[in-house]
Short mmCIF file of C-alpha atoms in Angstrom, two decimals:
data_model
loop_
_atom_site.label_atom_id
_atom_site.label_comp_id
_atom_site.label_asym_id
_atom_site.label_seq_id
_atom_site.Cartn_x
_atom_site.Cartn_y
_atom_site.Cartn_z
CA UNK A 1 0.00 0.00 0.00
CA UNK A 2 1.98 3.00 -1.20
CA UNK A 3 2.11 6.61 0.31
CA UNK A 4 0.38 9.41 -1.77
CA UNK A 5 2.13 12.44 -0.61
CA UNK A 6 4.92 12.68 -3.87
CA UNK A 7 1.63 12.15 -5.55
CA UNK A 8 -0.31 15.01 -3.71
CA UNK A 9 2.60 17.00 -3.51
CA UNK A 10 2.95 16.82 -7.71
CA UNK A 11 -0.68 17.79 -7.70
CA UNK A 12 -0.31 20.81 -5.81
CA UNK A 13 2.91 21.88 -7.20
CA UNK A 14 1.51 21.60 -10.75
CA UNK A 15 -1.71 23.73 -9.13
CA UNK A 16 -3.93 20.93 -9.78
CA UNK A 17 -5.25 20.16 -6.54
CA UNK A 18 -8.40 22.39 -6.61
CA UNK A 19 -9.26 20.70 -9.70
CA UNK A 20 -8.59 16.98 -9.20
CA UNK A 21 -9.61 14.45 -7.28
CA UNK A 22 -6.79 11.74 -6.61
CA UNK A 23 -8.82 8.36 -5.72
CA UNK A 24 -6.49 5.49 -4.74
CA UNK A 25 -5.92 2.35 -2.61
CA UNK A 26 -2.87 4.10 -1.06
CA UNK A 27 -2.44 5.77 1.93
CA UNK A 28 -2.37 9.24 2.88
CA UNK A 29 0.19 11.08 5.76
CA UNK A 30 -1.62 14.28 7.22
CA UNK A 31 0.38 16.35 4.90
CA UNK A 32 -1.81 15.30 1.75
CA UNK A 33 -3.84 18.60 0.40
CA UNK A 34 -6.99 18.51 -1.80
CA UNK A 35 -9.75 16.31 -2.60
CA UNK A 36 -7.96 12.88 -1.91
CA UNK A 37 -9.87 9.27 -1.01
CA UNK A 38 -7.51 6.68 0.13
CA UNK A 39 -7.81 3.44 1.83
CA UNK A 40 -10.04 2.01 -1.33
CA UNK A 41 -10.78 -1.75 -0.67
CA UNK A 42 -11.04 -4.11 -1.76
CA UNK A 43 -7.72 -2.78 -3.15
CA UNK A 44 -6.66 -3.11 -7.38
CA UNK A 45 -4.32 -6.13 -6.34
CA UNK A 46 -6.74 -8.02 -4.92
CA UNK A 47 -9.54 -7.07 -7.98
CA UNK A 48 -11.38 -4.22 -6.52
CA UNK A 49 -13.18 -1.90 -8.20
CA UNK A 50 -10.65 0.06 -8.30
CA UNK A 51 -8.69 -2.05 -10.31
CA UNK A 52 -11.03 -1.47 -12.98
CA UNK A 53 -11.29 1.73 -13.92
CA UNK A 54 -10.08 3.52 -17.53
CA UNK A 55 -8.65 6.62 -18.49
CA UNK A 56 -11.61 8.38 -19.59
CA UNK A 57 -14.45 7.08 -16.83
CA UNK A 58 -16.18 9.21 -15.39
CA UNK A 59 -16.01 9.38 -11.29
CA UNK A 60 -19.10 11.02 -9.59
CA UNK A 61 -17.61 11.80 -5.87
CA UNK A 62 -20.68 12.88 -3.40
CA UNK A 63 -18.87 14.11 -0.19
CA UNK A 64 -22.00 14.98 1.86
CA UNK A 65 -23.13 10.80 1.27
CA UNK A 66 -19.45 9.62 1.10
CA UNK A 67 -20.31 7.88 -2.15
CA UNK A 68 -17.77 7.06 -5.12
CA UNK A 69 -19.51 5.93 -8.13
CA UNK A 70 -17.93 5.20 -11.84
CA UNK A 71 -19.93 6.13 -14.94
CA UNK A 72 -18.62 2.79 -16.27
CA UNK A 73 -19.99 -0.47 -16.74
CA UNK A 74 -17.45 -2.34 -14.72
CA UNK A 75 -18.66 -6.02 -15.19
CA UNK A 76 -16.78 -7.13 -18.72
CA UNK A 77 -13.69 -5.69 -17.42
CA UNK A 78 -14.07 -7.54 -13.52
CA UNK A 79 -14.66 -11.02 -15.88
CA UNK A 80 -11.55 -10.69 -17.71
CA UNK A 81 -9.16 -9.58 -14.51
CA UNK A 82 -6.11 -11.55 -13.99
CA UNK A 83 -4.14 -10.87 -10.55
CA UNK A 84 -0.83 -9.04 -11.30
CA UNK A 85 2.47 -10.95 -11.49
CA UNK A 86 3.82 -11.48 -8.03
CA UNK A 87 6.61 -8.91 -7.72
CA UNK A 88 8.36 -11.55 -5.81
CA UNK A 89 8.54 -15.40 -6.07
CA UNK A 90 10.66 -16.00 -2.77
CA UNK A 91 11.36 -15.08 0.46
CA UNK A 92 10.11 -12.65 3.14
CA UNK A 93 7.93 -10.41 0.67
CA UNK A 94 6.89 -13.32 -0.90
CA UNK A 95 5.78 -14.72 2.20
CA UNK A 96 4.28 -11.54 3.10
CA UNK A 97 2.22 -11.44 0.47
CA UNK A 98 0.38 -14.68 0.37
CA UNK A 99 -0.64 -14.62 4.38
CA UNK A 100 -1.48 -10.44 4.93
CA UNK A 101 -5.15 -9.47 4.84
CA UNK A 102 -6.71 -6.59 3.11
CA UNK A 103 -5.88 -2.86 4.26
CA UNK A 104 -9.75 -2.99 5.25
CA UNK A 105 -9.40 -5.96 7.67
CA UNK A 106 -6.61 -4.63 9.41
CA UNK A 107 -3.88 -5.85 6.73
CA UNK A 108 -2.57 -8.17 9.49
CA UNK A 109 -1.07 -11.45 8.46
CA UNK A 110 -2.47 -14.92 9.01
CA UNK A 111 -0.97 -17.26 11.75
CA UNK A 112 1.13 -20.13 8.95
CA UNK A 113 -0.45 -22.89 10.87
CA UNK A 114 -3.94 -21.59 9.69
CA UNK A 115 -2.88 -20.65 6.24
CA UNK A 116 -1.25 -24.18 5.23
CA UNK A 117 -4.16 -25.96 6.01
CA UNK A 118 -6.04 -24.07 3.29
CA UNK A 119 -5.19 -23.84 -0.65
CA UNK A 120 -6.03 -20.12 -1.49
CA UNK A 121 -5.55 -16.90 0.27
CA UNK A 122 -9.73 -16.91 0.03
CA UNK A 123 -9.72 -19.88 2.18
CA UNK A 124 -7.34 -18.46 4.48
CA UNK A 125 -8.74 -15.32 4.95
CA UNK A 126 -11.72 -17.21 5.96
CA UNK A 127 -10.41 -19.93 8.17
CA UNK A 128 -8.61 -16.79 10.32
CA UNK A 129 -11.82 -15.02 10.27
CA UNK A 130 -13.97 -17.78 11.82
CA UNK A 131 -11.27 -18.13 14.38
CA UNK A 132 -11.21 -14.48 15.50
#
């Protein structure tokens, strides 16, 4: 989950920030100025809406009912979503990576004894869910 502030910060120094929105499953420090959503889950890695938006959608933001909506049909592009390569195959990050929950559930990791007694990070998820 990246930090936003270069982002922000490139927003306001190209005087952007009154006019854009930035809408991400990053995270935000307190220095972050304008319009910015963060914390989007289910995140783009994991298939979230997010993941599926284009350049050119329209994104209807309504503050006042804390409501993000896309102007896009979103379906045909969810049923043809493949996970992203695995930025690493082996050791800690890898590791990391199969057994840490989403940002929204805490993005704590998984006890191992839980997660190798299930085949997907779905099932693990769950099996450390019904335990909690």
């Amino acid at each position: 989950m990246p930090e936003m502030l270069a982002v922000t910060g490139a927003l306001v120094g190209t005087g952007m920030d009154d006019r854009v929105a930035l809408v991400t499953d990053g995270r935000f420090s307190g220095a972050s100025h304008g319009l910015v959503i963060g914390h989007v889950a289910p995140e783009a890695a994991a298939g979230g809406p997010i993941a599926h938006v284009r350049d050119g959608d329209a994104i209807i933001i309504d503050i006042d009912e804390r409501v993000i909506n896309v102007n896009a049909d979103l379906s045909p592009r969810a049923a043809v979503w493949k996970p992203p390569k695995a930025a690493y195959e082996s050791g800690v990050f890898a590791k990391y990576v199969q057994l840490v929950s989403s940002a929204s559930e805490g993005a704590v990791t998984i006890p191992l004894n839980i997660a190798c007694q299930a085949n997907t990070k779905e099932q693990r998820h769950e099996s450390a869910t019904a335990r909690s």
